């Protein structure tokens, strides 16, 4: 839900396509503030994704609404700041929001690369988290083994 969240959307979509389950999940990246509203993927993140051959789907930032919260089956956030902000702004049913790294034991948070400039590191971490989320949803553990 920061600038790297469109990357999470793109990576989730790509991993679903690789697994042949692209029609089973809908994923959307939404912002917690209006400062990026209407903007496309942040250029340095876009360059990082393209350099890896990751297909980009059309994306324009928009702010999350209470309706989005209600309609979502699950909400994944990048860090504690995201959770604090979303919990403050919206009525959030218990257990609906999880950290993107909820099923990845070795990660604590996904940093915001806008502040650190470490876009490659963030993409690597998001890829790991997305695979672990899908493994969990498909009942696979660890990493593709039943």
Short mmCIF file of N, CA, C and O in Angstrom, two decimals:
data_model
loop_
_atom_site.label_atom_id
_atom_site.label_comp_id
_atom_site.label_asym_id
_atom_site.label_seq_id
_atom_site.Cartn_x
_atom_site.Cartn_y
_atom_site.Cartn_z
N UNK A 1 0.81 -1.18 0.00
CA UNK A 1 0.00 0.00 0.00
C UNK A 1 0.86 1.25 0.00
O UNK A 1 0.37 2.33 0.22
N UNK A 2 2.10 1.04 -0.21
CA UNK A 2 2.98 2.16 -0.48
C UNK A 2 3.35 2.05 -1.95
O UNK A 2 2.76 1.31 -2.69
N UNK A 3 4.38 2.72 -2.35
CA UNK A 3 4.72 2.75 -3.77
C UNK A 3 5.10 1.39 -4.32
O UNK A 3 5.05 1.17 -5.50
N UNK A 4 5.52 0.48 -3.48
CA UNK A 4 5.90 -0.84 -3.98
C UNK A 4 4.71 -1.77 -4.14
O UNK A 4 4.85 -2.85 -4.67
N UNK A 5 3.53 -1.40 -3.71
CA UNK A 5 2.39 -2.31 -3.79
C UNK A 5 1.95 -2.62 -5.22
O UNK A 5 1.49 -3.74 -5.46
N UNK A 6 2.08 -1.71 -6.19
CA UNK A 6 1.78 -2.15 -7.55
C UNK A 6 2.70 -3.30 -7.97
O UNK A 6 2.29 -4.18 -8.72
N UNK A 7 3.91 -3.31 -7.45
CA UNK A 7 4.82 -4.42 -7.74
C UNK A 7 4.25 -5.71 -7.18
O UNK A 7 4.30 -6.75 -7.84
N UNK A 8 3.69 -5.66 -5.98
CA UNK A 8 3.09 -6.86 -5.40
C UNK A 8 1.93 -7.34 -6.27
O UNK A 8 1.78 -8.54 -6.50
N UNK A 9 1.13 -6.43 -6.77
CA UNK A 9 0.03 -6.81 -7.65
C UNK A 9 0.57 -7.48 -8.91
O UNK A 9 0.08 -8.55 -9.31
N UNK A 10 1.57 -6.90 -9.55
CA UNK A 10 2.13 -7.46 -10.77
C UNK A 10 2.75 -8.84 -10.51
O UNK A 10 2.58 -9.78 -11.29
N UNK A 11 3.48 -8.95 -9.41
CA UNK A 11 4.14 -10.22 -9.08
C UNK A 11 3.13 -11.30 -8.71
O UNK A 11 3.31 -12.47 -9.06
N UNK A 12 2.06 -10.93 -8.02
CA UNK A 12 1.01 -11.89 -7.68
C UNK A 12 0.33 -12.39 -8.96
O UNK A 12 0.12 -13.60 -9.14
N UNK A 13 0.01 -11.46 -9.84
CA UNK A 13 -0.62 -11.86 -11.11
C UNK A 13 0.28 -12.79 -11.91
O UNK A 13 -0.18 -13.78 -12.48
N UNK A 14 1.58 -12.46 -11.98
CA UNK A 14 2.52 -13.29 -12.72
C UNK A 14 2.63 -14.68 -12.11
O UNK A 14 2.60 -15.69 -12.84
N UNK A 15 2.72 -14.78 -10.80
CA UNK A 15 2.84 -16.08 -10.15
C UNK A 15 1.57 -16.91 -10.36
O UNK A 15 1.64 -18.12 -10.58
N UNK A 16 0.41 -16.26 -10.31
CA UNK A 16 -0.85 -16.98 -10.60
C UNK A 16 -0.84 -17.51 -12.02
O UNK A 16 -1.24 -18.66 -12.26
N UNK A 17 -0.37 -16.71 -12.95
CA UNK A 17 -0.32 -17.14 -14.36
C UNK A 17 0.62 -18.33 -14.51
O UNK A 17 0.30 -19.31 -15.19
N UNK A 18 1.79 -18.28 -13.86
CA UNK A 18 2.75 -19.39 -13.93
C UNK A 18 2.13 -20.68 -13.40
O UNK A 18 2.43 -21.76 -13.89
N UNK A 19 1.28 -20.56 -12.40
CA UNK A 19 0.66 -21.74 -11.78
C UNK A 19 -0.64 -22.16 -12.48
O UNK A 19 -1.25 -23.15 -12.10
N UNK A 20 -1.06 -21.37 -13.46
CA UNK A 20 -2.29 -21.69 -14.18
C UNK A 20 -3.55 -21.41 -13.38
O UNK A 20 -4.59 -22.02 -13.61
N UNK A 21 -3.46 -20.47 -12.44
CA UNK A 21 -4.61 -20.17 -11.57
C UNK A 21 -4.99 -18.68 -11.65
O UNK A 21 -5.57 -18.13 -10.73
N UNK A 22 -4.66 -18.06 -12.77
CA UNK A 22 -4.90 -16.61 -12.89
C UNK A 22 -6.36 -16.22 -12.78
O UNK A 22 -6.67 -15.07 -12.46
N UNK A 23 -7.27 -17.14 -13.01
CA UNK A 23 -8.70 -16.83 -12.90
C UNK A 23 -9.27 -17.12 -11.52
O UNK A 23 -10.45 -16.88 -11.28
N UNK A 24 -8.45 -17.63 -10.61
CA UNK A 24 -8.93 -17.98 -9.28
C UNK A 24 -8.80 -16.86 -8.26
O UNK A 24 -9.47 -16.89 -7.23
N UNK A 25 -7.94 -15.90 -8.53
CA UNK A 25 -7.70 -14.82 -7.56
C UNK A 25 -7.75 -13.47 -8.26
O UNK A 25 -7.29 -13.32 -9.38
N UNK A 26 -8.29 -12.51 -7.56
CA UNK A 26 -8.28 -11.13 -8.04
C UNK A 26 -7.42 -10.33 -7.07
O UNK A 26 -7.59 -10.44 -5.85
N UNK A 27 -6.51 -9.57 -7.60
CA UNK A 27 -5.63 -8.79 -6.74
C UNK A 27 -5.61 -7.34 -7.22
O UNK A 27 -5.61 -7.08 -8.41
N UNK A 28 -5.64 -6.44 -6.27
CA UNK A 28 -5.63 -5.02 -6.56
C UNK A 28 -4.74 -4.31 -5.56
O UNK A 28 -4.79 -4.60 -4.37
N UNK A 29 -3.95 -3.41 -6.04
CA UNK A 29 -3.11 -2.58 -5.18
C UNK A 29 -3.80 -1.24 -4.98
O UNK A 29 -4.16 -0.58 -5.94
N UNK A 30 -4.00 -0.88 -3.70
CA UNK A 30 -4.68 0.37 -3.38
C UNK A 30 -3.83 1.18 -2.40
O UNK A 30 -3.10 0.62 -1.59
N UNK A 31 -3.98 2.49 -2.46
CA UNK A 31 -3.19 3.40 -1.63
C UNK A 31 -3.95 3.79 -0.36
O UNK A 31 -5.17 3.76 -0.32
N UNK A 32 -3.17 4.16 0.65
CA UNK A 32 -3.76 4.63 1.90
C UNK A 32 -3.82 6.15 1.99
O UNK A 32 -4.35 6.69 2.94
N UNK A 33 -3.26 6.82 1.00
CA UNK A 33 -3.33 8.28 0.97
C UNK A 33 -3.63 8.70 -0.46
O UNK A 33 -3.53 7.90 -1.39
N UNK A 34 -3.96 9.95 -0.62
CA UNK A 34 -4.29 10.44 -1.95
C UNK A 34 -3.10 11.08 -2.65
O UNK A 34 -3.22 11.52 -3.79
N UNK A 35 -1.93 11.09 -2.00
CA UNK A 35 -0.77 11.77 -2.59
C UNK A 35 -0.32 11.19 -3.92
O UNK A 35 0.23 11.90 -4.75
N UNK A 36 -0.54 9.91 -4.15
CA UNK A 36 -0.15 9.28 -5.41
C UNK A 36 -1.35 9.01 -6.32
O UNK A 36 -1.19 8.42 -7.39
N UNK A 37 -2.54 9.44 -5.90
CA UNK A 37 -3.75 9.14 -6.66
C UNK A 37 -3.64 9.60 -8.11
O UNK A 37 -3.22 10.71 -8.39
N UNK A 38 -3.99 8.67 -9.01
CA UNK A 38 -3.93 8.96 -10.44
C UNK A 38 -2.59 8.67 -11.08
O UNK A 38 -2.48 8.70 -12.31
N UNK A 39 -1.58 8.38 -10.28
CA UNK A 39 -0.24 8.13 -10.82
C UNK A 39 -0.06 6.67 -11.22
O UNK A 39 -0.64 5.78 -10.62
N UNK A 40 0.80 6.45 -12.22
CA UNK A 40 1.14 5.07 -12.60
C UNK A 40 2.18 4.51 -11.62
O UNK A 40 2.52 5.15 -10.63
N UNK A 41 2.70 3.34 -11.92
CA UNK A 41 3.76 2.73 -11.10
C UNK A 41 4.94 3.69 -11.03
O UNK A 41 5.34 4.28 -12.03
N UNK A 42 5.49 3.84 -9.83
CA UNK A 42 6.63 4.73 -9.62
C UNK A 42 7.76 4.33 -10.56
O UNK A 42 8.12 3.14 -10.63
N UNK A 43 8.33 5.26 -11.33
CA UNK A 43 9.30 4.92 -12.38
C UNK A 43 10.46 4.01 -11.97
O UNK A 43 10.76 3.07 -12.71
N UNK A 44 11.12 4.21 -10.82
CA UNK A 44 12.21 3.27 -10.49
C UNK A 44 11.72 1.84 -10.26
O UNK A 44 12.40 0.88 -10.64
N UNK A 45 10.54 1.68 -9.69
CA UNK A 45 9.99 0.33 -9.52
C UNK A 45 9.60 -0.25 -10.87
O UNK A 45 9.84 -1.42 -11.15
N UNK A 46 9.02 0.56 -11.71
CA UNK A 46 8.66 0.11 -13.05
C UNK A 46 9.89 -0.37 -13.80
O UNK A 46 9.87 -1.44 -14.42
N UNK A 47 10.99 0.38 -13.71
CA UNK A 47 12.25 -0.03 -14.37
C UNK A 47 12.74 -1.36 -13.82
O UNK A 47 13.19 -2.22 -14.58
N UNK A 48 12.66 -1.55 -12.50
CA UNK A 48 13.12 -2.80 -11.89
C UNK A 48 12.29 -3.98 -12.39
O UNK A 48 12.83 -5.03 -12.73
N UNK A 49 10.98 -3.82 -12.41
CA UNK A 49 10.11 -4.90 -12.88
C UNK A 49 10.37 -5.22 -14.35
O UNK A 49 10.50 -6.38 -14.73
N UNK A 50 10.46 -4.19 -15.18
CA UNK A 50 10.71 -4.40 -16.61
C UNK A 50 12.07 -5.04 -16.85
O UNK A 50 12.21 -5.89 -17.74
N UNK A 51 13.07 -4.67 -16.05
CA UNK A 51 14.41 -5.26 -16.23
C UNK A 51 14.42 -6.76 -15.96
O UNK A 51 15.30 -7.48 -16.43
N UNK A 52 13.43 -7.23 -15.22
CA UNK A 52 13.30 -8.66 -14.91
C UNK A 52 12.33 -9.37 -15.85
O UNK A 52 12.05 -10.56 -15.68
N UNK A 53 11.77 -8.63 -16.80
CA UNK A 53 10.83 -9.23 -17.73
C UNK A 53 9.46 -9.48 -17.13
O UNK A 53 8.70 -10.30 -17.62
N UNK A 54 9.14 -8.77 -16.06
CA UNK A 54 7.84 -8.94 -15.39
C UNK A 54 6.80 -8.11 -16.15
O UNK A 54 6.96 -6.90 -16.31
N UNK A 55 5.74 -8.77 -16.64
CA UNK A 55 4.72 -8.02 -17.38
C UNK A 55 3.99 -7.04 -16.48
O UNK A 55 3.68 -7.34 -15.34
N UNK A 56 3.74 -5.86 -17.03
CA UNK A 56 3.03 -4.82 -16.28
C UNK A 56 1.61 -4.72 -16.79
O UNK A 56 1.37 -4.61 -17.98
N UNK A 57 0.67 -4.77 -15.87
CA UNK A 57 -0.73 -4.58 -16.19
C UNK A 57 -1.04 -3.10 -15.98
O UNK A 57 -0.36 -2.42 -15.22
N UNK A 58 -2.07 -2.59 -16.65
CA UNK A 58 -2.43 -1.18 -16.42
C UNK A 58 -2.66 -0.92 -14.93
O UNK A 58 -3.33 -1.71 -14.26
N UNK A 59 -2.08 0.13 -14.43
CA UNK A 59 -2.25 0.48 -13.01
C UNK A 59 -2.25 1.99 -12.85
O UNK A 59 -1.34 2.67 -13.32
N UNK A 60 -3.27 2.47 -12.18
CA UNK A 60 -3.35 3.87 -11.78
C UNK A 60 -3.71 3.88 -10.31
O UNK A 60 -4.69 3.25 -9.90
N UNK A 61 -2.92 4.58 -9.52
CA UNK A 61 -3.14 4.58 -8.08
C UNK A 61 -4.48 5.20 -7.71
O UNK A 61 -4.88 6.22 -8.27
N UNK A 62 -5.14 4.55 -6.78
CA UNK A 62 -6.35 5.12 -6.21
C UNK A 62 -6.40 4.75 -4.73
O UNK A 62 -5.84 3.74 -4.31
N UNK A 63 -7.08 5.59 -3.99
CA UNK A 63 -7.17 5.42 -2.54
C UNK A 63 -8.19 4.34 -2.20
O UNK A 63 -9.27 4.28 -2.79
N UNK A 64 -7.87 3.51 -1.23
CA UNK A 64 -8.76 2.46 -0.76
C UNK A 64 -9.98 3.07 -0.09
O UNK A 64 -9.92 4.15 0.50
N UNK A 65 -11.11 2.38 -0.21
CA UNK A 65 -12.35 2.83 0.41
C UNK A 65 -12.86 1.76 1.39
O UNK A 65 -12.41 0.61 1.34
N UNK A 66 -13.83 2.12 2.20
CA UNK A 66 -14.44 1.15 3.10
C UNK A 66 -15.09 0.02 2.30
O UNK A 66 -15.03 -1.14 2.70
N UNK A 67 -15.67 0.34 1.16
CA UNK A 67 -16.26 -0.68 0.30
C UNK A 67 -15.21 -1.69 -0.15
O UNK A 67 -15.46 -2.89 -0.17
N UNK A 68 -14.02 -1.21 -0.51
CA UNK A 68 -12.92 -2.11 -0.89
C UNK A 68 -12.59 -3.05 0.26
O UNK A 68 -12.38 -4.25 0.05
N UNK A 69 -12.55 -2.50 1.47
CA UNK A 69 -12.24 -3.30 2.66
C UNK A 69 -13.30 -4.39 2.84
O UNK A 69 -12.98 -5.55 3.07
N UNK A 70 -14.54 -4.00 2.72
CA UNK A 70 -15.65 -4.95 2.92
C UNK A 70 -15.67 -6.04 1.86
O UNK A 70 -15.98 -7.19 2.16
N UNK A 71 -15.34 -5.70 0.62
CA UNK A 71 -15.41 -6.67 -0.48
C UNK A 71 -14.19 -7.59 -0.55
O UNK A 71 -14.27 -8.65 -1.19
N UNK A 72 -13.11 -7.21 0.08
CA UNK A 72 -11.89 -8.02 0.01
C UNK A 72 -12.00 -9.25 0.91
O UNK A 72 -12.54 -9.18 2.02
N UNK A 73 -11.50 -10.37 0.42
CA UNK A 73 -11.42 -11.57 1.26
C UNK A 73 -10.25 -11.43 2.23
O UNK A 73 -10.35 -11.80 3.39
N UNK A 74 -9.14 -10.91 1.72
CA UNK A 74 -7.95 -10.69 2.55
C UNK A 74 -7.27 -9.41 2.10
O UNK A 74 -7.35 -9.04 0.93
N UNK A 75 -6.60 -8.77 3.04
CA UNK A 75 -5.85 -7.57 2.76
C UNK A 75 -4.42 -7.83 3.24
O UNK A 75 -4.21 -8.21 4.38
N UNK A 76 -3.47 -7.63 2.34
CA UNK A 76 -2.06 -7.79 2.71
C UNK A 76 -1.39 -6.42 2.71
O UNK A 76 -1.58 -5.64 1.79
N UNK A 77 -0.63 -6.16 3.75
CA UNK A 77 0.08 -4.89 3.88
C UNK A 77 1.57 -5.15 3.99
O UNK A 77 2.01 -6.24 4.31
N UNK A 78 2.35 -4.10 3.72
CA UNK A 78 3.81 -4.23 3.67
C UNK A 78 4.51 -4.08 5.01
O UNK A 78 5.52 -4.72 5.25
N UNK A 79 3.99 -3.19 5.85
CA UNK A 79 4.70 -2.92 7.11
C UNK A 79 3.73 -2.43 8.19
O UNK A 79 2.54 -2.23 7.93
N UNK A 80 4.26 -2.26 9.38
CA UNK A 80 3.44 -1.85 10.52
C UNK A 80 2.78 -0.51 10.32
O UNK A 80 1.66 -0.29 10.80
N UNK A 81 3.44 0.40 9.62
CA UNK A 81 2.84 1.71 9.35
C UNK A 81 1.58 1.54 8.53
O UNK A 81 0.56 2.19 8.78
N UNK A 82 1.61 0.67 7.53
CA UNK A 82 0.41 0.41 6.72
C UNK A 82 -0.73 -0.10 7.59
O UNK A 82 -1.87 0.34 7.46
N UNK A 83 -0.43 -1.05 8.47
CA UNK A 83 -1.48 -1.60 9.34
C UNK A 83 -2.05 -0.53 10.26
O UNK A 83 -3.27 -0.43 10.41
N UNK A 84 -1.20 0.28 10.87
CA UNK A 84 -1.69 1.36 11.74
C UNK A 84 -2.61 2.30 10.98
O UNK A 84 -3.68 2.67 11.44
N UNK A 85 -2.20 2.69 9.78
CA UNK A 85 -2.98 3.64 8.99
C UNK A 85 -4.31 3.05 8.55
O UNK A 85 -5.35 3.68 8.65
N UNK A 86 -4.29 1.81 8.06
CA UNK A 86 -5.54 1.21 7.58
C UNK A 86 -6.49 0.94 8.75
O UNK A 86 -7.70 1.12 8.64
N UNK A 87 -5.94 0.57 9.90
CA UNK A 87 -6.78 0.33 11.08
C UNK A 87 -7.39 1.62 11.61
O UNK A 87 -8.49 1.63 12.14
N UNK A 88 -6.66 2.72 11.48
CA UNK A 88 -7.15 4.02 11.92
C UNK A 88 -8.24 4.55 10.98
O UNK A 88 -9.24 5.10 11.41
N UNK A 89 -8.05 4.34 9.68
CA UNK A 89 -8.95 4.92 8.68
C UNK A 89 -10.24 4.14 8.46
O UNK A 89 -11.24 4.70 8.05
N UNK A 90 -10.20 2.82 8.72
CA UNK A 90 -11.32 1.98 8.34
C UNK A 90 -11.74 1.02 9.43
O UNK A 90 -10.94 0.64 10.28
N UNK A 91 -12.97 0.61 9.34
CA UNK A 91 -13.47 -0.47 10.18
C UNK A 91 -12.94 -1.76 9.57
O UNK A 91 -13.32 -2.13 8.46
N UNK A 92 -12.06 -2.40 10.29
CA UNK A 92 -11.34 -3.55 9.74
C UNK A 92 -11.69 -4.79 10.54
O UNK A 92 -11.34 -4.90 11.72
N UNK A 93 -12.40 -5.74 9.93
CA UNK A 93 -12.72 -6.97 10.65
C UNK A 93 -11.45 -7.69 11.11
O UNK A 93 -10.46 -7.74 10.38
N UNK A 94 -11.50 -8.25 12.30
CA UNK A 94 -10.33 -8.93 12.85
C UNK A 94 -9.91 -10.09 11.94
O UNK A 94 -10.73 -10.86 11.47
N UNK A 95 -8.62 -10.16 11.69
CA UNK A 95 -8.06 -11.24 10.89
C UNK A 95 -8.09 -11.03 9.39
O UNK A 95 -7.55 -11.83 8.65
N UNK A 96 -8.73 -9.96 8.94
CA UNK A 96 -8.82 -9.72 7.49
C UNK A 96 -7.51 -9.19 6.93
O UNK A 96 -7.15 -9.49 5.79
N UNK A 97 -6.81 -8.39 7.69
CA UNK A 97 -5.55 -7.82 7.24
C UNK A 97 -4.38 -8.63 7.79
O UNK A 97 -4.35 -8.96 8.97
N UNK A 98 -3.46 -8.93 6.89
CA UNK A 98 -2.27 -9.70 7.26
C UNK A 98 -1.05 -9.06 6.62
O UNK A 98 -1.15 -8.49 5.53
N UNK A 99 0.09 -9.20 7.25
CA UNK A 99 1.30 -8.72 6.58
C UNK A 99 1.58 -9.60 5.36
O UNK A 99 1.29 -10.80 5.36
N UNK A 100 2.12 -9.01 4.32
CA UNK A 100 2.42 -9.75 3.10
C UNK A 100 3.38 -10.91 3.40
O UNK A 100 3.39 -11.91 2.72
N UNK A 101 4.13 -10.78 4.47
CA UNK A 101 5.12 -11.80 4.85
C UNK A 101 4.55 -12.78 5.88
O UNK A 101 5.30 -13.52 6.52
N UNK A 102 3.23 -12.84 6.02
CA UNK A 102 2.59 -13.69 7.04
C UNK A 102 2.97 -15.16 6.92
O UNK A 102 3.00 -15.87 7.91
N UNK A 103 3.26 -15.61 5.72
CA UNK A 103 3.59 -17.02 5.51
C UNK A 103 5.07 -17.21 5.15
O UNK A 103 5.46 -18.26 4.66
N UNK A 104 5.86 -16.18 5.39
CA UNK A 104 7.29 -16.19 5.09
C UNK A 104 8.04 -15.96 6.39
O UNK A 104 8.16 -14.83 6.85
N UNK A 105 8.53 -17.00 6.99
CA UNK A 105 9.12 -16.94 8.34
C UNK A 105 10.33 -16.02 8.43
O UNK A 105 10.56 -15.41 9.47
N UNK A 106 11.08 -15.89 7.40
CA UNK A 106 12.35 -15.16 7.52
C UNK A 106 12.25 -13.65 7.29
O UNK A 106 13.25 -12.96 7.32
N UNK A 107 11.06 -13.13 7.03
CA UNK A 107 10.92 -11.69 6.81
C UNK A 107 10.10 -11.06 7.93
O UNK A 107 9.19 -11.67 8.46
N UNK A 108 10.45 -9.82 8.23
CA UNK A 108 9.71 -9.08 9.25
C UNK A 108 8.83 -8.00 8.61
O UNK A 108 7.68 -7.85 8.96
N UNK A 109 9.38 -7.23 7.69
CA UNK A 109 8.63 -6.20 6.98
C UNK A 109 9.23 -6.03 5.59
O UNK A 109 10.36 -6.40 5.35
N UNK A 110 8.44 -5.45 4.72
CA UNK A 110 8.93 -5.05 3.40
C UNK A 110 9.17 -3.55 3.49
O UNK A 110 8.26 -2.78 3.78
N UNK A 111 10.39 -3.15 3.27
CA UNK A 111 10.72 -1.72 3.36
C UNK A 111 10.11 -0.96 2.19
O UNK A 111 9.77 -1.56 1.16
N UNK A 112 9.98 0.33 2.33
CA UNK A 112 9.50 1.18 1.25
C UNK A 112 10.72 1.65 0.45
O UNK A 112 11.53 2.44 0.94
N UNK A 113 10.89 1.15 -0.78
CA UNK A 113 12.09 1.49 -1.54
C UNK A 113 12.15 2.95 -1.97
O UNK A 113 13.20 3.43 -2.37
N UNK A 114 11.04 3.65 -1.85
CA UNK A 114 11.06 5.08 -2.16
C UNK A 114 12.04 5.79 -1.22
O UNK A 114 12.71 6.73 -1.61
N UNK A 115 12.14 5.30 0.01
CA UNK A 115 13.05 5.89 0.99
C UNK A 115 14.46 5.31 0.91
O UNK A 115 15.43 5.99 1.18
N UNK A 116 14.57 4.02 0.55
CA UNK A 116 15.87 3.35 0.61
C UNK A 116 16.55 3.20 -0.75
O UNK A 116 17.76 3.01 -0.81
N UNK A 117 15.77 3.22 -1.82
CA UNK A 117 16.32 3.03 -3.16
C UNK A 117 16.62 1.57 -3.49
O UNK A 117 17.14 1.28 -4.56
N UNK A 118 16.27 0.65 -2.60
CA UNK A 118 16.60 -0.77 -2.81
C UNK A 118 15.43 -1.50 -3.49
O UNK A 118 14.82 -2.39 -2.91
N UNK A 119 15.16 -1.12 -4.71
CA UNK A 119 14.04 -1.70 -5.45
C UNK A 119 14.24 -3.18 -5.74
O UNK A 119 13.30 -3.96 -5.64
N UNK A 120 15.46 -3.57 -6.11
CA UNK A 120 15.73 -4.98 -6.41
C UNK A 120 15.48 -5.85 -5.18
O UNK A 120 14.85 -6.91 -5.27
N UNK A 121 15.94 -5.40 -4.02
CA UNK A 121 15.74 -6.15 -2.78
C UNK A 121 14.25 -6.30 -2.48
O UNK A 121 13.78 -7.39 -2.12
N UNK A 122 13.50 -5.24 -2.66
CA UNK A 122 12.07 -5.26 -2.38
C UNK A 122 11.34 -6.20 -3.34
O UNK A 122 10.48 -6.99 -2.92
N UNK A 123 11.71 -6.17 -4.61
CA UNK A 123 11.08 -7.09 -5.57
C UNK A 123 11.39 -8.54 -5.19
O UNK A 123 10.50 -9.39 -5.20
N UNK A 124 12.62 -8.82 -4.82
CA UNK A 124 12.98 -10.18 -4.38
C UNK A 124 12.13 -10.61 -3.19
O UNK A 124 11.61 -11.74 -3.16
N UNK A 125 11.99 -9.74 -2.21
CA UNK A 125 11.22 -10.08 -1.02
C UNK A 125 9.73 -10.26 -1.33
O UNK A 125 9.09 -11.20 -0.83
N UNK A 126 9.19 -9.39 -2.16
CA UNK A 126 7.78 -9.51 -2.54
C UNK A 126 7.56 -10.82 -3.29
O UNK A 126 6.57 -11.52 -3.04
N UNK A 127 8.48 -11.17 -4.20
CA UNK A 127 8.33 -12.43 -4.94
C UNK A 127 8.27 -13.61 -3.98
O UNK A 127 7.44 -14.51 -4.14
N UNK A 128 9.13 -13.62 -3.00
CA UNK A 128 9.13 -14.69 -2.00
C UNK A 128 7.80 -14.73 -1.28
O UNK A 128 7.20 -15.80 -1.12
N UNK A 129 7.32 -13.59 -0.83
CA UNK A 129 6.07 -13.52 -0.09
C UNK A 129 4.88 -13.99 -0.93
O UNK A 129 4.02 -14.72 -0.44
N UNK A 130 4.83 -13.55 -2.17
CA UNK A 130 3.73 -13.93 -3.06
C UNK A 130 3.70 -15.44 -3.26
O UNK A 130 2.64 -16.07 -3.18
N UNK A 131 4.86 -16.03 -3.49
CA UNK A 131 4.92 -17.50 -3.65
C UNK A 131 4.46 -18.19 -2.38
O UNK A 131 3.72 -19.18 -2.43
N UNK A 132 4.87 -17.68 -1.23
CA UNK A 132 4.47 -18.29 0.04
C UNK A 132 2.97 -18.12 0.32
O UNK A 132 2.34 -19.03 0.84
N UNK A 133 2.41 -16.99 -0.05
CA UNK A 133 0.96 -16.78 0.11
C UNK A 133 0.22 -17.78 -0.75
O UNK A 133 -0.72 -18.45 -0.30
N UNK A 134 0.62 -17.91 -2.01
CA UNK A 134 -0.07 -18.84 -2.91
C UNK A 134 0.13 -20.29 -2.49
O UNK A 134 -0.79 -21.10 -2.59
N UNK A 135 1.32 -20.62 -2.01
CA UNK A 135 1.54 -21.97 -1.48
C UNK A 135 0.56 -22.23 -0.33
O UNK A 135 -0.06 -23.29 -0.26
N UNK A 136 0.41 -21.25 0.55
CA UNK A 136 -0.52 -21.39 1.67
C UNK A 136 -1.96 -21.56 1.18
O UNK A 136 -2.69 -22.45 1.63
N UNK A 137 -2.38 -20.72 0.25
CA UNK A 137 -3.74 -20.78 -0.26
C UNK A 137 -4.02 -22.10 -0.98
O UNK A 137 -5.14 -22.59 -0.96
N UNK A 138 -2.98 -22.65 -1.60
CA UNK A 138 -3.14 -23.92 -2.32
C UNK A 138 -2.88 -25.13 -1.42
O UNK A 138 -2.92 -26.25 -1.89
N UNK A 139 -2.59 -24.87 -0.16
CA UNK A 139 -2.35 -25.98 0.78
C UNK A 139 -1.00 -26.65 0.59
O UNK A 139 -0.83 -27.81 0.96
N UNK A 140 -0.05 -25.92 0.04
CA UNK A 140 1.29 -26.45 -0.19
C UNK A 140 2.25 -25.94 0.85
O UNK A 140 2.20 -24.76 1.22
N UNK A 141 3.13 -26.81 1.31
CA UNK A 141 4.11 -26.38 2.30
C UNK A 141 5.18 -27.43 2.44
O UNK A 141 4.87 -28.61 2.46
N UNK A 142 6.43 -27.06 2.58
CA UNK A 142 6.96 -25.77 2.16
C UNK A 142 7.22 -25.76 0.67
O UNK A 142 7.57 -26.78 0.09
N UNK A 143 7.06 -24.67 0.07
CA UNK A 143 7.37 -24.39 -1.31
C UNK A 143 7.01 -25.49 -2.31
O UNK A 143 7.86 -26.11 -2.90
N UNK A 144 5.73 -25.72 -2.51
CA UNK A 144 5.29 -26.59 -3.57
C UNK A 144 5.20 -28.06 -3.22
O UNK A 144 4.87 -28.87 -4.06
N UNK A 145 5.49 -28.44 -1.98
CA UNK A 145 5.40 -29.86 -1.58
C UNK A 145 4.18 -30.02 -0.70
O UNK A 145 3.92 -29.22 0.18
N UNK A 146 3.45 -31.09 -0.90
CA UNK A 146 2.28 -31.36 -0.06
C UNK A 146 2.72 -31.96 1.24
O UNK A 146 3.69 -32.64 1.34
#
